[in-house]
mmCIF file of C-alpha atoms in Angstrom:
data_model
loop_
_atom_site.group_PDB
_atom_site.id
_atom_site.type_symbol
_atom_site.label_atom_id
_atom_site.label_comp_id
_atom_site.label_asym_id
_atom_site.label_seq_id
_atom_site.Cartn_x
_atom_site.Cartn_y
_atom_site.Cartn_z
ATOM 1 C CA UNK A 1 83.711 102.877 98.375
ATOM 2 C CA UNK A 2 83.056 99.386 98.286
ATOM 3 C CA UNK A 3 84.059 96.976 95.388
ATOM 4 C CA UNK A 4 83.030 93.422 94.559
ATOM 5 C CA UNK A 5 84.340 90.373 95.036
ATOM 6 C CA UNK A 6 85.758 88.794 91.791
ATOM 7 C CA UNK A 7 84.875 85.378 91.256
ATOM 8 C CA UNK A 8 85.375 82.861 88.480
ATOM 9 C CA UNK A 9 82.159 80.867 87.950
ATOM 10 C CA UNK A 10 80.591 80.457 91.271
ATOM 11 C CA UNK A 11 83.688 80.039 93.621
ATOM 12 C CA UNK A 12 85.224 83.341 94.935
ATOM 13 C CA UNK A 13 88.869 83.658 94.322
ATOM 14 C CA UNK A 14 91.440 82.901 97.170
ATOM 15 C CA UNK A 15 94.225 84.935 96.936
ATOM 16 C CA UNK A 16 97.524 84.658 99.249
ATOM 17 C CA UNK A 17 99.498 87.932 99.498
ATOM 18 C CA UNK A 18 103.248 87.925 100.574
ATOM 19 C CA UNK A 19 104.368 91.098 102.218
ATOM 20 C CA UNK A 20 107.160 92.080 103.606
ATOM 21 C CA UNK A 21 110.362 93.735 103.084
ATOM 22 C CA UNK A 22 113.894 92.308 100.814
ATOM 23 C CA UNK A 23 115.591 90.082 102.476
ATOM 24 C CA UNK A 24 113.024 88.679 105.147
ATOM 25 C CA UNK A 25 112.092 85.537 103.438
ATOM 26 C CA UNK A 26 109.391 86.318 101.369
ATOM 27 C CA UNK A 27 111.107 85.015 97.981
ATOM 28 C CA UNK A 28 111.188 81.615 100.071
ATOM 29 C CA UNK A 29 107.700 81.400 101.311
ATOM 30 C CA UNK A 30 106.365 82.665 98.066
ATOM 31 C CA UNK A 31 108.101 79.614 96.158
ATOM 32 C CA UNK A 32 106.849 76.974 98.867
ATOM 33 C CA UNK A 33 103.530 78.325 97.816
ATOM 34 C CA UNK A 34 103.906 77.633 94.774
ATOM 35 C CA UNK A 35 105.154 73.534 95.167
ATOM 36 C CA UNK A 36 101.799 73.573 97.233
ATOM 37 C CA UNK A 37 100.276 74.760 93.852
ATOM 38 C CA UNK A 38 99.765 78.165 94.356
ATOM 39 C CA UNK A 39 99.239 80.447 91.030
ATOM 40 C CA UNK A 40 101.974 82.485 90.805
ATOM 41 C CA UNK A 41 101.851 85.716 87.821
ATOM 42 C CA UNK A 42 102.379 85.413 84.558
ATOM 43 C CA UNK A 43 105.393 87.665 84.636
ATOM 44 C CA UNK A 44 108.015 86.987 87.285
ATOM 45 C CA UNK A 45 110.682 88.881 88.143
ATOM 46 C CA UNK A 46 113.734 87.211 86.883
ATOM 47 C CA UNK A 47 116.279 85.627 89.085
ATOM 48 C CA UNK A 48 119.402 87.690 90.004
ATOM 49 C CA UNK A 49 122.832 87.878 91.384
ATOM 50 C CA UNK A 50 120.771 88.905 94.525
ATOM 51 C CA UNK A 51 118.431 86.132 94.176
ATOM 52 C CA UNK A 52 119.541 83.405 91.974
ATOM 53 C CA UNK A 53 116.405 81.039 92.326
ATOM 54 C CA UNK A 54 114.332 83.815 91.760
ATOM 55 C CA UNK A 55 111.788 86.394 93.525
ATOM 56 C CA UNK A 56 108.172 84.977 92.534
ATOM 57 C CA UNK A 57 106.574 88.165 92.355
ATOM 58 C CA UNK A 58 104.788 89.809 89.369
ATOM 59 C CA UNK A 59 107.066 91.899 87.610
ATOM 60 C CA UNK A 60 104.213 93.876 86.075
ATOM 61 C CA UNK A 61 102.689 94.408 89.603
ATOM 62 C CA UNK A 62 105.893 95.296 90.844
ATOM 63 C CA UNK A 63 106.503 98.134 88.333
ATOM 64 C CA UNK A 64 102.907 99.477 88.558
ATOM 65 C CA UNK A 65 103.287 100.061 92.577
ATOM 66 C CA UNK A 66 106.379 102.020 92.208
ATOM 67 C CA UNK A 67 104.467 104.247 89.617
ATOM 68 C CA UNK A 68 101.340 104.697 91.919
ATOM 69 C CA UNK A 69 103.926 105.503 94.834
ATOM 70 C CA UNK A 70 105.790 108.306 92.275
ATOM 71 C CA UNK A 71 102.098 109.532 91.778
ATOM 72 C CA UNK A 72 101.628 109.447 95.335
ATOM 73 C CA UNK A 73 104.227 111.438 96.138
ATOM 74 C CA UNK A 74 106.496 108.697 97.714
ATOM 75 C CA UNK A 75 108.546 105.701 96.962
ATOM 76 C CA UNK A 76 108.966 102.102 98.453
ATOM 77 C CA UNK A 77 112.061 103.209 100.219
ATOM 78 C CA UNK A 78 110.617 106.081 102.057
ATOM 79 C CA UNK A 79 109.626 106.340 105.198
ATOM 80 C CA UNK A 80 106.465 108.505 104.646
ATOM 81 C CA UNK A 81 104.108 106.890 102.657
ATOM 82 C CA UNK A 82 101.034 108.622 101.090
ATOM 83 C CA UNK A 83 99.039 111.415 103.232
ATOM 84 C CA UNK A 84 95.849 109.917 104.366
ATOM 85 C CA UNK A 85 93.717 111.997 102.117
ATOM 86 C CA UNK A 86 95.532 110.660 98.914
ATOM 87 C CA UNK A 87 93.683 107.869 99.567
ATOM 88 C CA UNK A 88 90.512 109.698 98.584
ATOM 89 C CA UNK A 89 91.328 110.868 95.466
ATOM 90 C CA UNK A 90 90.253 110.464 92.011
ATOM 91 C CA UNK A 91 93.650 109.668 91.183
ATOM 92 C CA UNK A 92 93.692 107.248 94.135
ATOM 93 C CA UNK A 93 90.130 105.211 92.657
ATOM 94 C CA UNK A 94 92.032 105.413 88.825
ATOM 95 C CA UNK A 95 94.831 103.180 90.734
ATOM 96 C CA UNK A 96 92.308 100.847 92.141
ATOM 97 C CA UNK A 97 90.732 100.654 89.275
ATOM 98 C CA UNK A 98 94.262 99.721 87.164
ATOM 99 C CA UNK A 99 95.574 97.431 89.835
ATOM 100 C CA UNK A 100 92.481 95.521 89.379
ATOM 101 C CA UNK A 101 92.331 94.828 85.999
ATOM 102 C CA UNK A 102 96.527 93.959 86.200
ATOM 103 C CA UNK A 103 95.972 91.674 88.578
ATOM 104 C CA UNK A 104 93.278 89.989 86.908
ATOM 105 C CA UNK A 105 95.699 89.768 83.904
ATOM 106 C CA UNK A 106 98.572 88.433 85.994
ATOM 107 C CA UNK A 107 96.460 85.598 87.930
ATOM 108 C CA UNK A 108 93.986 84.620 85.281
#
C-alpha cells in the first residue's frame, strides 16, 4: 500500500529519525539536533536518574510503539519482532493509520 507524502503548504516535510538502542548515544545526537533547530515533540520524555538532561523523544510516540508491539505479539526487548505477515494485517494498516495522525500531532 502506498501512502502520501504529508506536506505543509507546498514544501514536503523533512523529518530526521533517531534510532537506536539505550545507551548508544541517541539522547545526545537527538539534543544536538535540536540546538541546530530541529523540531522536537510536543511531549518529551522527562529527564531521569538515568538521563538527567533528558531523552528528547516523544513520550506519546514512545507509549504508542510499545502498545502496537503488545498487539503484535512482541515487545521492544525481545528478540523476535513481529512475523512478517503481521505486517499485512488490518490491524497492522489501523497502526499506520494511528501513528500517522500522532505524529502529526507531536510535530505540528
Amino acid at each position: 500500500m502506498t501512502r502520501p507524502i504529508h506536506q505543509i503548504g507546498d514544501a514536503p516535510r523533512r523529518v530526521l529519525v533517531v534510532a537506536g538502542m539505550h545507551r548508544s548515544g541517541t539522547s545526545a545526537l537527538t539534543g544536538i539536533l535540536d540546538k541546530l533547530g530541529a523540531a522536537l515533540p510536543k511531549h518529551l520524555i522527562p529527564p531521569g536518574r538515568g538521563n538527567p538532561r533528558g531523552y528528547f523523544e516523544s513520550e506519546v510516540l514512545y507509549s504508542l510503539h510499545d502498545q502496537l508491539l503488545a498487539d503484535a505479539g512482541s515487545a521492544w526487548d525481545q528478540q523476535k519482532g513481529p512475523s512478517d505477515t503481521w505486517f499485512h494485517t488490518d490491524a497492522a494498516a489501523r497502526w499506520v493509520d494511528r501513528l500517522a495522525i500522532e505524529f502529526k500531532n507531536e510535530f505540528p
